[in-house]
């Protein structure tokens, strides 16, 4: 399945929120969506059937049948093989597929390297993650604090969020790492807009190249979210966050090594760990 190719159908096309929902569904379910009717795609995306038709026409096709033919060309001529195992096994195998596609995506390091350079140069570095993304922001920041002097986790919304963004900018922040996952909290998108208005570059880790964050971010790094269980699985986004941290380390290797040595000396002196 070539979901990166499917996402390429929407590059450079300005989509409405409803159309982004359709595009997101097609990317997430590319292999099966290529064999669905317009009504079935509408049910999948939770939109109306006419919305699917208008979406196809916005992409330059006469209607949905033309778009479906193109989808079939991208995902292959044969129908997808049925997944084996029960619901839990299928969900976990899908996570393995997400990681494999992420690895393929990162074969071209240019965007990741650019993200690392932007974030490495920000003092302080604010890291935004609201609701479901808050644990990922905290996980990233825990390790990032070992190699960067000032990492600030923004994991709570409300008016204080804008205050903390403004404080970070006043302290010298030039870039923001934002982790924005479904269902895309409105406060997170508003915060990205505020960061951009304040002159900060926005690097976004999200689930899809057609995520709503595309309108706000300078760089978008997508990693699929598993949606086959009651609650989402964030295996690939977490892996991508750590790849971003690796890119930050690669952007300033001498400083990173110096700070790591200082950290190790500190925890050794305080006997923080048992090994």
Short mmCIF file of N, CA, C and O in Angstrom, two decimals, residues 84-190:
data_model
loop_
_atom_site.label_atom_id
_atom_site.label_comp_id
_atom_site.label_asym_id
_atom_site.label_seq_id
_atom_site.Cartn_x
_atom_site.Cartn_y
_atom_site.Cartn_z
N UNK A 84 -4.92 -11.17 9.37
CA UNK A 84 -5.10 -12.37 10.16
C UNK A 84 -5.14 -12.02 11.64
O UNK A 84 -4.63 -10.99 12.07
N UNK A 85 -5.76 -12.92 12.42
CA UNK A 85 -5.79 -12.76 13.86
C UNK A 85 -7.04 -12.05 14.34
O UNK A 85 -7.90 -11.63 13.56
N UNK A 86 -7.14 -11.91 15.67
CA UNK A 86 -8.30 -11.23 16.24
C UNK A 86 -8.07 -9.72 16.22
O UNK A 86 -7.07 -9.22 15.70
N UNK A 87 -9.01 -8.98 16.80
CA UNK A 87 -8.97 -7.52 16.73
C UNK A 87 -7.69 -6.96 17.34
O UNK A 87 -7.06 -6.05 16.77
N UNK A 88 -7.29 -7.48 18.50
CA UNK A 88 -6.08 -6.98 19.15
C UNK A 88 -4.84 -7.28 18.32
O UNK A 88 -3.97 -6.40 18.15
N UNK A 89 -4.74 -8.48 17.78
CA UNK A 89 -3.59 -8.83 16.96
C UNK A 89 -3.51 -7.97 15.71
O UNK A 89 -2.44 -7.51 15.31
N UNK A 90 -4.66 -7.73 15.08
CA UNK A 90 -4.67 -6.89 13.88
C UNK A 90 -4.23 -5.47 14.21
O UNK A 90 -3.50 -4.84 13.45
N UNK A 91 -4.68 -4.96 15.36
CA UNK A 91 -4.30 -3.61 15.75
C UNK A 91 -2.80 -3.49 15.97
O UNK A 91 -2.16 -2.52 15.54
N UNK A 92 -2.22 -4.49 16.63
CA UNK A 92 -0.77 -4.44 16.90
C UNK A 92 0.03 -4.63 15.63
O UNK A 92 1.09 -4.01 15.45
N UNK A 93 -0.44 -5.49 14.72
CA UNK A 93 0.25 -5.66 13.45
C UNK A 93 0.17 -4.38 12.63
O UNK A 93 1.11 -4.03 11.90
N UNK A 94 -0.95 -3.68 12.75
CA UNK A 94 -1.08 -2.40 12.05
C UNK A 94 -0.05 -1.40 12.57
O UNK A 94 0.49 -0.59 11.81
N UNK A 95 0.24 -1.44 13.88
CA UNK A 95 1.26 -0.55 14.43
C UNK A 95 2.63 -0.86 13.84
O UNK A 95 3.43 0.05 13.57
N UNK A 96 2.91 -2.14 13.64
CA UNK A 96 4.17 -2.52 12.99
C UNK A 96 4.22 -1.95 11.57
O UNK A 96 5.28 -1.46 11.13
N UNK A 97 3.10 -1.98 10.87
CA UNK A 97 3.04 -1.40 9.53
C UNK A 97 3.29 0.11 9.59
O UNK A 97 3.98 0.68 8.72
N UNK A 98 2.71 0.76 10.60
CA UNK A 98 2.91 2.21 10.73
C UNK A 98 4.39 2.54 10.94
O UNK A 98 4.90 3.50 10.37
N UNK A 99 5.06 1.73 11.75
CA UNK A 99 6.48 1.97 11.98
C UNK A 99 7.30 1.72 10.72
O UNK A 99 8.26 2.45 10.44
N UNK A 100 6.94 0.69 9.97
CA UNK A 100 7.65 0.41 8.72
C UNK A 100 7.49 1.57 7.73
O UNK A 100 8.45 1.97 7.06
N UNK A 101 6.29 2.12 7.64
CA UNK A 101 6.06 3.24 6.73
C UNK A 101 6.80 4.49 7.21
O UNK A 101 7.29 5.28 6.40
N UNK A 102 6.86 4.67 8.52
CA UNK A 102 7.62 5.79 9.06
C UNK A 102 9.10 5.65 8.71
O UNK A 102 9.75 6.63 8.33
N UNK A 103 9.61 4.44 8.82
CA UNK A 103 11.03 4.20 8.47
C UNK A 103 11.27 4.53 7.00
O UNK A 103 12.28 5.16 6.64
N UNK A 104 10.35 4.13 6.13
CA UNK A 104 10.48 4.45 4.71
C UNK A 104 10.43 5.96 4.48
O UNK A 104 11.19 6.52 3.69
N UNK A 105 9.54 6.62 5.20
CA UNK A 105 9.37 8.06 5.07
C UNK A 105 10.65 8.80 5.47
O UNK A 105 11.03 9.81 4.85
N UNK A 106 11.35 8.29 6.49
CA UNK A 106 12.54 8.95 6.99
C UNK A 106 13.80 8.59 6.20
O UNK A 106 14.90 9.00 6.58
N UNK A 107 13.63 7.83 5.12
CA UNK A 107 14.78 7.56 4.26
C UNK A 107 15.34 8.87 3.70
O UNK A 107 16.54 9.00 3.48
N UNK A 108 14.46 9.84 3.48
CA UNK A 108 14.88 11.18 3.09
C UNK A 108 14.93 12.02 4.36
O UNK A 108 13.89 12.37 4.93
N UNK A 109 16.13 12.35 4.82
CA UNK A 109 16.30 13.01 6.11
C UNK A 109 16.20 14.53 6.02
O UNK A 109 16.37 15.21 7.04
N UNK A 110 15.95 15.08 4.85
CA UNK A 110 16.04 16.53 4.68
C UNK A 110 15.10 17.28 5.61
O UNK A 110 15.51 18.22 6.32
N UNK A 111 13.83 16.90 5.64
CA UNK A 111 12.85 17.61 6.47
C UNK A 111 13.16 17.41 7.94
O UNK A 111 13.09 18.34 8.75
N UNK A 112 13.52 16.18 8.32
CA UNK A 112 13.85 15.90 9.71
C UNK A 112 15.08 16.70 10.15
O UNK A 112 15.11 17.26 11.26
N UNK A 113 16.08 16.78 9.28
CA UNK A 113 17.28 17.55 9.60
C UNK A 113 16.95 19.03 9.75
O UNK A 113 17.48 19.71 10.64
N UNK A 114 16.07 19.54 8.90
CA UNK A 114 15.66 20.95 9.01
C UNK A 114 14.94 21.19 10.32
O UNK A 114 15.17 22.21 10.99
N UNK A 115 14.07 20.24 10.70
CA UNK A 115 13.37 20.36 11.97
C UNK A 115 14.35 20.37 13.13
O UNK A 115 14.24 21.18 14.07
N UNK A 116 15.33 19.47 13.10
CA UNK A 116 16.33 19.41 14.16
C UNK A 116 17.10 20.70 14.28
O UNK A 116 17.37 21.17 15.39
N UNK A 117 17.45 21.30 13.17
CA UNK A 117 18.21 22.55 13.18
C UNK A 117 17.38 23.69 13.77
O UNK A 117 17.88 24.47 14.59
N UNK A 118 16.11 23.78 13.37
CA UNK A 118 15.24 24.83 13.90
C UNK A 118 15.07 24.70 15.40
O UNK A 118 15.18 25.68 16.15
N UNK A 119 14.82 23.49 15.86
CA UNK A 119 14.52 23.27 17.28
C UNK A 119 15.77 23.38 18.14
O UNK A 119 15.73 23.88 19.26
N UNK A 120 16.90 22.91 17.62
CA UNK A 120 18.16 22.98 18.38
C UNK A 120 18.57 24.42 18.66
O UNK A 120 19.22 24.70 19.67
N UNK A 121 18.20 25.33 17.77
CA UNK A 121 18.60 26.71 17.93
C UNK A 121 17.67 27.55 18.79
O UNK A 121 17.92 28.74 19.00
N UNK A 122 16.59 26.95 19.29
CA UNK A 122 15.62 27.71 20.08
C UNK A 122 15.97 27.65 21.56
O UNK A 122 16.10 26.57 22.13
N UNK A 123 16.13 28.82 22.19
CA UNK A 123 16.41 28.92 23.62
C UNK A 123 15.44 29.90 24.25
O UNK A 123 15.55 31.08 24.04
N UNK A 124 14.47 29.43 24.99
CA UNK A 124 14.15 28.04 25.35
C UNK A 124 13.46 27.32 24.20
O UNK A 124 13.17 27.93 23.16
N UNK A 125 13.18 26.03 24.41
CA UNK A 125 12.42 25.24 23.45
C UNK A 125 11.08 24.86 24.07
O UNK A 125 11.03 24.02 24.97
N UNK A 126 9.98 25.49 23.64
CA UNK A 126 8.67 25.08 24.13
C UNK A 126 8.17 23.85 23.36
O UNK A 126 8.36 23.74 22.14
N UNK A 127 7.53 22.93 24.09
CA UNK A 127 7.00 21.70 23.50
C UNK A 127 5.53 21.62 23.86
O UNK A 127 5.17 21.49 25.03
N UNK A 128 4.69 21.71 22.85
CA UNK A 128 3.24 21.73 23.05
C UNK A 128 2.64 20.35 22.85
O UNK A 128 2.90 19.69 21.85
N UNK A 129 1.81 19.93 23.81
CA UNK A 129 1.06 18.69 23.67
C UNK A 129 -0.14 18.72 24.58
O UNK A 129 0.01 18.68 25.81
N UNK A 130 -1.33 18.84 24.02
CA UNK A 130 -2.54 18.92 24.82
C UNK A 130 -3.34 17.62 24.73
O UNK A 130 -3.27 16.90 23.74
N UNK A 131 -4.06 17.33 25.79
CA UNK A 131 -4.93 16.15 25.88
C UNK A 131 -4.14 14.88 25.56
O UNK A 131 -3.17 14.56 26.24
N UNK A 132 -4.53 14.13 24.53
CA UNK A 132 -3.88 12.85 24.26
C UNK A 132 -2.40 12.99 23.95
O UNK A 132 -1.62 12.06 24.15
N UNK A 133 -2.00 14.17 23.48
CA UNK A 133 -0.59 14.38 23.12
C UNK A 133 0.26 14.80 24.30
O UNK A 133 1.49 14.84 24.18
N UNK A 134 -0.35 15.10 25.44
CA UNK A 134 0.41 15.57 26.59
C UNK A 134 1.47 14.57 27.06
O UNK A 134 2.61 14.97 27.34
N UNK A 135 1.16 13.26 27.15
CA UNK A 135 2.21 12.32 27.57
C UNK A 135 3.39 12.28 26.61
O UNK A 135 4.54 12.11 27.04
N UNK A 136 3.15 12.42 25.31
CA UNK A 136 4.25 12.42 24.34
C UNK A 136 5.11 13.65 24.51
O UNK A 136 6.35 13.58 24.40
N UNK A 137 4.48 14.80 24.79
CA UNK A 137 5.25 16.02 25.01
C UNK A 137 6.13 15.87 26.24
O UNK A 137 7.31 16.26 26.24
N UNK A 138 5.58 15.28 27.32
CA UNK A 138 6.36 15.08 28.52
C UNK A 138 7.49 14.09 28.32
O UNK A 138 8.60 14.29 28.84
N UNK A 139 7.23 13.02 27.57
CA UNK A 139 8.25 12.00 27.30
C UNK A 139 9.41 12.61 26.50
O UNK A 139 10.58 12.41 26.83
N UNK A 140 9.05 13.36 25.46
CA UNK A 140 10.07 14.02 24.66
C UNK A 140 10.90 14.98 25.52
O UNK A 140 12.13 14.99 25.47
N UNK A 141 10.21 15.79 26.32
CA UNK A 141 10.89 16.81 27.09
C UNK A 141 11.79 16.22 28.16
O UNK A 141 12.84 16.80 28.48
N UNK A 142 11.42 15.07 28.71
CA UNK A 142 12.25 14.43 29.73
C UNK A 142 13.65 14.17 29.19
O UNK A 142 14.65 14.44 29.86
N UNK A 143 13.72 13.64 27.98
CA UNK A 143 15.03 13.34 27.39
C UNK A 143 15.68 14.59 26.78
O UNK A 143 16.90 14.76 26.87
N UNK A 144 14.86 15.46 26.20
CA UNK A 144 15.42 16.67 25.58
C UNK A 144 16.11 17.54 26.62
O UNK A 144 17.10 18.22 26.32
N UNK A 145 15.62 17.52 27.86
CA UNK A 145 16.21 18.35 28.91
C UNK A 145 17.62 17.91 29.26
O UNK A 145 18.36 18.67 29.89
N UNK A 146 18.01 16.73 28.86
CA UNK A 146 19.37 16.26 29.13
C UNK A 146 20.38 16.88 28.16
O UNK A 146 21.59 16.87 28.43
N UNK A 147 19.88 17.39 27.02
CA UNK A 147 20.81 17.92 26.02
C UNK A 147 20.53 19.38 25.68
O UNK A 147 21.31 20.00 24.96
N UNK A 148 19.42 19.93 26.16
CA UNK A 148 19.09 21.33 25.93
C UNK A 148 18.93 22.05 27.26
O UNK A 148 18.43 21.47 28.23
N UNK A 149 19.33 23.31 27.34
CA UNK A 149 19.34 23.99 28.63
C UNK A 149 17.98 24.40 29.18
O UNK A 149 17.82 24.57 30.38
N UNK A 150 16.98 24.55 28.30
CA UNK A 150 15.69 25.06 28.78
C UNK A 150 14.58 24.51 27.89
O UNK A 150 14.32 25.04 26.80
N UNK A 151 13.93 23.45 28.36
CA UNK A 151 12.81 22.84 27.64
C UNK A 151 11.54 23.07 28.45
O UNK A 151 11.50 22.75 29.64
N UNK A 152 10.53 23.64 27.83
CA UNK A 152 9.30 24.00 28.54
C UNK A 152 8.11 23.23 27.96
O UNK A 152 7.76 23.41 26.80
N UNK A 153 7.50 22.41 28.79
CA UNK A 153 6.35 21.62 28.35
C UNK A 153 5.08 22.45 28.51
O UNK A 153 4.80 22.97 29.60
N UNK A 154 4.33 22.56 27.44
CA UNK A 154 3.05 23.26 27.44
C UNK A 154 1.96 22.20 27.27
O UNK A 154 1.62 21.81 26.15
N UNK A 155 1.43 21.70 28.38
CA UNK A 155 0.50 20.58 28.32
C UNK A 155 -0.86 20.91 28.92
O UNK A 155 -1.66 20.00 29.18
N UNK A 156 -1.13 22.18 29.19
CA UNK A 156 -2.41 22.60 29.74
C UNK A 156 -2.94 23.77 28.92
O UNK A 156 -2.19 24.67 28.55
N UNK A 157 -4.25 23.74 28.64
CA UNK A 157 -4.85 24.79 27.84
C UNK A 157 -5.28 25.98 28.68
O UNK A 157 -4.74 26.23 29.76
N UNK A 158 -6.25 26.71 28.17
CA UNK A 158 -6.73 27.88 28.88
C UNK A 158 -5.90 29.12 28.60
O UNK A 158 -4.95 29.09 27.82
N UNK A 159 -6.23 30.21 29.26
CA UNK A 159 -5.54 31.47 29.00
C UNK A 159 -4.07 31.42 29.39
O UNK A 159 -3.25 32.14 28.84
N UNK A 160 -3.72 30.52 30.34
CA UNK A 160 -2.33 30.41 30.74
C UNK A 160 -1.44 29.89 29.61
O UNK A 160 -0.24 30.17 29.58
N UNK A 161 -2.04 29.14 28.68
CA UNK A 161 -1.24 28.61 27.57
C UNK A 161 -0.67 29.74 26.73
O UNK A 161 0.52 29.74 26.39
N UNK A 162 -1.49 30.72 26.41
CA UNK A 162 -1.00 31.87 25.64
C UNK A 162 0.03 32.64 26.44
O UNK A 162 1.05 33.11 25.90
N UNK A 163 -0.20 32.78 27.75
CA UNK A 163 0.79 33.45 28.60
C UNK A 163 2.15 32.76 28.50
O UNK A 163 3.19 33.42 28.35
N UNK A 164 2.14 31.44 28.58
CA UNK A 164 3.40 30.69 28.59
C UNK A 164 4.08 30.74 27.23
O UNK A 164 5.31 30.78 27.13
N UNK A 165 3.30 30.78 26.16
CA UNK A 165 3.87 30.96 24.83
C UNK A 165 4.56 32.32 24.72
O UNK A 165 5.68 32.44 24.21
N UNK A 166 3.86 33.35 25.19
CA UNK A 166 4.42 34.70 25.12
C UNK A 166 5.67 34.81 25.99
O UNK A 166 6.64 35.48 25.60
N UNK A 167 5.66 34.16 27.15
CA UNK A 167 6.84 34.18 28.02
C UNK A 167 8.03 33.49 27.36
O UNK A 167 9.17 33.96 27.44
N UNK A 168 7.75 32.35 26.70
CA UNK A 168 8.83 31.64 26.01
C UNK A 168 9.41 32.49 24.89
O UNK A 168 10.63 32.56 24.70
N UNK A 169 8.54 33.17 24.15
CA UNK A 169 9.01 34.03 23.07
C UNK A 169 9.84 35.18 23.61
O UNK A 169 10.91 35.51 23.08
N UNK A 170 9.37 35.79 24.70
CA UNK A 170 10.11 36.90 25.30
C UNK A 170 11.47 36.45 25.83
O UNK A 170 12.42 37.24 25.85
N UNK A 171 11.56 35.18 26.23
CA UNK A 171 12.82 34.64 26.75
C UNK A 171 13.79 34.26 25.63
O UNK A 171 14.93 33.90 25.91
N UNK A 172 13.31 34.30 24.38
CA UNK A 172 14.20 34.04 23.26
C UNK A 172 13.83 32.87 22.38
O UNK A 172 14.57 32.54 21.44
N UNK A 173 12.71 32.22 22.64
CA UNK A 173 12.31 31.06 21.83
C UNK A 173 12.07 31.48 20.39
O UNK A 173 11.39 32.47 20.12
N UNK A 174 12.63 30.71 19.48
CA UNK A 174 12.45 30.99 18.05
C UNK A 174 11.65 29.91 17.34
O UNK A 174 11.24 30.07 16.19
N UNK A 175 11.44 28.78 18.02
CA UNK A 175 10.72 27.67 17.40
C UNK A 175 9.91 26.94 18.45
O UNK A 175 10.23 26.96 19.65
N UNK A 176 8.85 26.28 18.00
CA UNK A 176 7.96 25.50 18.85
C UNK A 176 7.82 24.12 18.27
O UNK A 176 7.60 23.97 17.06
N UNK A 177 7.97 23.08 19.11
CA UNK A 177 7.62 21.74 18.70
C UNK A 177 6.21 21.46 19.18
O UNK A 177 5.93 21.54 20.38
N UNK A 178 5.31 21.16 18.26
CA UNK A 178 3.92 20.90 18.61
C UNK A 178 3.56 19.47 18.24
O UNK A 178 3.79 19.04 17.11
N UNK A 179 3.02 18.75 19.20
CA UNK A 179 2.52 17.40 18.96
C UNK A 179 1.00 17.48 19.00
O UNK A 179 0.42 17.75 20.05
N UNK A 180 0.37 17.31 17.85
CA UNK A 180 -1.08 17.50 17.73
C UNK A 180 -1.68 16.24 17.10
O UNK A 180 -1.41 15.94 15.94
N UNK A 181 -2.47 15.53 17.88
CA UNK A 181 -3.02 14.26 17.45
C UNK A 181 -4.54 14.31 17.45
O UNK A 181 -5.14 15.18 18.09
N UNK A 182 -5.19 13.38 16.73
CA UNK A 182 -6.65 13.35 16.77
C UNK A 182 -7.14 13.25 18.22
O UNK A 182 -6.51 12.57 19.03
N UNK A 183 -8.16 14.03 18.54
CA UNK A 183 -9.10 14.71 17.68
C UNK A 183 -8.76 16.17 17.46
O UNK A 183 -9.64 17.01 17.27
N UNK A 184 -7.52 16.55 17.45
CA UNK A 184 -7.03 17.88 17.15
C UNK A 184 -7.68 18.96 18.04
O UNK A 184 -8.59 19.67 17.61
N UNK A 185 -7.25 19.10 19.28
CA UNK A 185 -7.85 20.09 20.17
C UNK A 185 -7.81 21.49 19.56
O UNK A 185 -6.78 21.93 19.05
N UNK A 186 -8.92 22.17 19.64
CA UNK A 186 -8.99 23.53 19.09
C UNK A 186 -7.96 24.43 19.75
O UNK A 186 -7.35 25.28 19.11
N UNK A 187 -7.76 24.25 21.07
CA UNK A 187 -6.78 25.07 21.77
C UNK A 187 -5.37 24.88 21.22
O UNK A 187 -4.57 25.82 21.20
N UNK A 188 -5.07 23.66 20.79
CA UNK A 188 -3.74 23.41 20.23
C UNK A 188 -3.57 24.17 18.92
O UNK A 188 -2.52 24.79 18.68
N UNK A 189 -4.59 24.15 18.07
CA UNK A 189 -4.50 24.87 16.80
C UNK A 189 -4.43 26.38 17.04
O UNK A 189 -3.68 27.09 16.35
N UNK A 190 -5.20 26.87 18.02
CA UNK A 190 -5.13 28.30 18.34
C UNK A 190 -3.73 28.67 18.83
O UNK A 190 -3.21 29.75 18.51
#
